Amino acid sequence: MASVLARYRKSLLERTKHHLGYPYNLDFDYGALSQLQHFSINNLGDPFIESNYGVHSRQFEVGNLHGILVGREVFPDGILYASCESHYSVFKAARMYRMDCEKVNTLISREIGCEDFRAKLSLHKDKPAIINVNIGSTVKGAVDDLDLVIKTLEETGFKHDRFYIHCDGALFVLMMPFVKLAPKVSFKKPIGSVSVSGHKFVGCLMP
Ligand SMILES: Cc1ncc(COP(=O)(O)O)c(C=O)c1O
């Protein structure tokens, strides 16, 4: 067993040296969290309903599926808008929840193109809007301009009670406060939810 583990560790070390693209943290210091590593934590089902599987961390983790579900619950006939750079979980949510979804074109920076967004909103002025805003898209790291998205909605005639914004901050939102001139993601703005991934820059092992 020792030699199997040693070989496996060696291959992990080797692969880690040449790993590109996925922004995880290797400066692990679990501190107070190390006491949680002896449990089989699993977040099955609806994060806000107590399930039979009691070993979970749902009080801390919900994600894109939940954010978009809240939007759909607020606006059952709402249309989901998301840039074509959005994570697949966003389009998966649209299929799961049977929501009409408009894919919005992106700029060269891969952030959402607000002219195309405006044009698509104008086609569906009679339906509320549910918008996924990327704060760091997977692979290309595009950050949508949250303020411009809100402005575009307002200018197209969507009052604050006719839209719901979910920010997919899985990749970058935890570091935005430390980046000069980065868009501010704040619940002082008319947004409904933000998702973050603990296992990326923070470096939580699970779930
Ligand atoms: C932009 C973005 N959204 C969502 C996800 C999914 O996050 P999680 O794996 O924490 O569910 C990822 C993960 O790779 C991502 O990069």
mmCIF file of N, CA, C and O and ligand atoms in Angstrom, residues 22 61 64 87 89 134 136-138 168-171 195-200, ligand 1:
data_model
loop_
_atom_site.group_PDB
_atom_site.id
_atom_site.type_symbol
_atom_site.label_atom_id
_atom_site.label_comp_id
_atom_site.label_asym_id
_atom_site.label_seq_id
_atom_site.Cartn_x
_atom_site.Cartn_y
_atom_site.Cartn_z
ATOM 1 N N TYR A 22 -6.921 26.013 -14.196
ATOM 2 C CA TYR A 22 -7.935 25.973 -13.143
ATOM 3 C C TYR A 22 -7.360 26.621 -11.892
ATOM 4 O O TYR A 22 -6.345 26.157 -11.377
ATOM 5 N N GLU A 61 -23.515 26.386 1.368
ATOM 6 C CA GLU A 61 -23.291 26.216 -0.064
ATOM 7 C C GLU A 61 -24.589 25.949 -0.802
ATOM 8 O O GLU A 61 -25.303 25.016 -0.485
ATOM 9 N N ASN A 64 -25.293 27.985 -8.381
ATOM 10 C CA ASN A 64 -26.040 28.558 -9.504
ATOM 11 C C ASN A 64 -27.448 28.001 -9.615
ATOM 12 O O ASN A 64 -28.388 28.745 -9.901
ATOM 13 N N HIS A 87 -21.249 29.588 -17.619
ATOM 14 C CA HIS A 87 -20.955 28.198 -17.243
ATOM 15 C C HIS A 87 -22.126 27.286 -17.636
ATOM 16 O O HIS A 87 -23.282 27.706 -17.605
ATOM 17 N N SER A 89 -23.659 25.155 -16.123
ATOM 18 C CA SER A 89 -24.695 24.938 -15.095
ATOM 19 C C SER A 89 -25.862 25.912 -15.276
ATOM 20 O O SER A 89 -26.989 25.630 -14.868
ATOM 21 N N ASN A 134 -21.880 37.078 -15.148
ATOM 22 C CA ASN A 134 -20.636 36.362 -14.839
ATOM 23 C C ASN A 134 -19.628 37.272 -14.150
ATOM 24 O O ASN A 134 -19.275 38.313 -14.691
ATOM 25 N N GLY A 136 -16.352 36.484 -13.653
ATOM 26 C CA GLY A 136 -15.283 35.524 -13.941
ATOM 27 C C GLY A 136 -15.863 34.315 -14.645
ATOM 28 O O GLY A 136 -16.424 33.436 -13.995
ATOM 29 N N SER A 137 -15.760 34.287 -15.977
ATOM 30 C CA SER A 137 -16.287 33.114 -16.686
ATOM 31 C C SER A 137 -15.212 32.025 -16.700
ATOM 32 O O SER A 137 -14.015 32.327 -16.688
ATOM 33 N N THR A 138 -15.666 30.793 -16.718
ATOM 34 C CA THR A 138 -14.727 29.672 -16.703
ATOM 35 C C THR A 138 -13.844 29.761 -17.950
ATOM 36 O O THR A 138 -14.319 30.104 -19.012
ATOM 37 N N ASP A 168 -22.926 34.889 -11.040
ATOM 38 C CA ASP A 168 -22.120 33.675 -10.923
ATOM 39 C C ASP A 168 -20.684 34.099 -10.634
ATOM 40 O O ASP A 168 -19.910 34.406 -11.532
ATOM 41 N N GLY A 169 -20.375 34.122 -9.347
ATOM 42 C CA GLY A 169 -19.044 34.555 -8.924
ATOM 43 C C GLY A 169 -18.169 33.389 -8.543
ATOM 44 O O GLY A 169 -17.189 33.567 -7.807
ATOM 45 N N ALA A 170 -18.500 32.200 -9.069
ATOM 46 C CA ALA A 170 -17.758 30.995 -8.669
ATOM 47 C C ALA A 170 -16.251 31.194 -8.839
ATOM 48 O O ALA A 170 -15.460 30.768 -8.012
ATOM 49 N N LEU A 171 -15.884 31.870 -9.922
ATOM 50 C CA LEU A 171 -14.455 31.975 -10.193
ATOM 51 C C LEU A 171 -13.793 33.155 -9.452
ATOM 52 O O LEU A 171 -12.794 32.985 -8.768
ATOM 53 N N SER A 195 -23.173 33.404 -6.335
ATOM 54 C CA SER A 195 -22.574 32.111 -5.954
ATOM 55 C C SER A 195 -21.048 32.235 -5.959
ATOM 56 O O SER A 195 -20.482 32.983 -6.752
ATOM 57 N N VAL A 196 -20.415 31.507 -5.056
ATOM 58 C CA VAL A 196 -18.947 31.488 -4.982
ATOM 59 C C VAL A 196 -18.501 30.028 -4.866
ATOM 60 O O VAL A 196 -19.286 29.185 -4.456
ATOM 61 N N SER A 197 -17.258 29.751 -5.258
ATOM 62 C CA SER A 197 -16.729 28.392 -5.074
ATOM 63 C C SER A 197 -15.608 28.432 -4.054
ATOM 64 O O SER A 197 -14.581 29.053 -4.294
ATOM 65 N N GLY A 198 -15.816 27.724 -2.986
ATOM 66 C CA GLY A 198 -14.776 27.680 -1.957
ATOM 67 C C GLY A 198 -13.550 26.901 -2.392
ATOM 68 O O GLY A 198 -12.441 27.125 -1.908
ATOM 69 N N HIS A 199 -13.737 25.965 -3.335
ATOM 70 C CA HIS A 199 -12.607 25.070 -3.661
ATOM 71 C C HIS A 199 -11.648 25.683 -4.686
ATOM 72 O O HIS A 199 -10.671 25.049 -5.043
ATOM 73 N N LYS A 200 -11.915 26.912 -5.126
ATOM 74 C CA LYS A 200 -10.982 27.507 -6.078
ATOM 75 C C LYS A 200 -9.937 28.335 -5.319
ATOM 76 O O LYS A 200 -9.029 27.775 -4.742
HETATM 77 C C1 LIG B 1 -17.956 30.446 -13.610
HETATM 78 C C2 LIG B 1 -18.312 29.147 -12.928
HETATM 79 N N1 LIG B 1 -19.577 28.945 -12.534
HETATM 80 C C3 LIG B 1 -19.935 27.812 -11.881
HETATM 81 C C4 LIG B 1 -19.030 26.804 -11.620
HETATM 82 C C5 LIG B 1 -19.481 25.574 -10.876
HETATM 83 O O1 LIG B 1 -19.080 25.725 -9.565
HETATM 84 P P1 LIG B 1 -19.099 24.519 -8.534
HETATM 85 O O2 LIG B 1 -18.153 23.507 -9.084
HETATM 86 O O3 LIG B 1 -18.626 25.136 -7.248
HETATM 87 O O4 LIG B 1 -20.517 24.045 -8.474
HETATM 88 C C6 LIG B 1 -17.713 26.956 -12.016
HETATM 89 C C7 LIG B 1 -16.745 25.864 -11.722
HETATM 90 O O5 LIG B 1 -15.902 25.440 -12.327
HETATM 91 C C8 LIG B 1 -17.332 28.156 -12.696
HETATM 92 O O6 LIG B 1 -16.065 28.356 -13.093
#
